[in-house]
């Protein structure tokens, strides 16, 4: 499975904010730190704010910061929230049972169950890690150097 760029950027933004906890950060700072499009980062930050992962403060002195402690933000929860569709195959989509012509093997195919179990295992692993777990001393050094 490959995660979308939005999820990649969301995880990067959370890592940045998990390192830079001393105050508010700008979307521009985050985008520049990772050399990604500011336009994409705006969308990601908006979505993370809607999900309660970050706080966004509007206005001249506004910015963004984590919405809760890094130890409470599960990587699996971020991935589930950011990914609109975690179905590995079309037949695994929520309304697949209604599409009789989708696959000749439906509903008796065992592959769906195997792939569903694999996805569950991946998300289970991600649920064992928090944002605090993935912020290393290397990230702390790199992300504080770039902003200074």
PDB file of C-alpha atoms in Angstrom, residues 21 23 33 35 43 63 68 71-72 87 93 98 104 120-121 126 147:
ATOM      1  CA  UNK A  21       6.716  23.370  20.488  1.00  0.00           C
ATOM      2  CA  UNK A  23       5.231  28.717  20.007  1.00  0.00           C
ATOM      3  CA  UNK A  33      11.478  22.832   6.056  1.00  0.00           C
ATOM      4  CA  UNK A  35      10.714  21.695   0.517  1.00  0.00           C
ATOM      5  CA  UNK A  43      -4.807  21.913   2.552  1.00  0.00           C
ATOM      6  CA  UNK A  63      -0.085  30.158  13.198  1.00  0.00           C
ATOM      7  CA  UNK A  68      -2.588  17.790  21.933  1.00  0.00           C
ATOM      8  CA  UNK A  71       2.350  11.130  23.190  1.00  0.00           C
ATOM      9  CA  UNK A  72      -1.405  11.036  22.521  1.00  0.00           C
ATOM     10  CA  UNK A  87      -9.395  -0.287   0.336  1.00  0.00           C
ATOM     11  CA  UNK A  93     -14.761  -0.673  -0.912  1.00  0.00           C
ATOM     12  CA  UNK A  98     -23.939  -3.910  -4.286  1.00  0.00           C
ATOM     13  CA  UNK A 104     -16.913 -12.806 -10.924  1.00  0.00           C
ATOM     14  CA  UNK A 120      -5.614  -4.448   9.693  1.00  0.00           C
ATOM     15  CA  UNK A 121      -2.159  -5.679  10.662  1.00  0.00           C
ATOM     16  CA  UNK A 126       0.841   2.055  13.299  1.00  0.00           C
ATOM     17  CA  UNK A 147      14.439  27.507  11.286  1.00  0.00           C
TER      18      UNK A 147
END
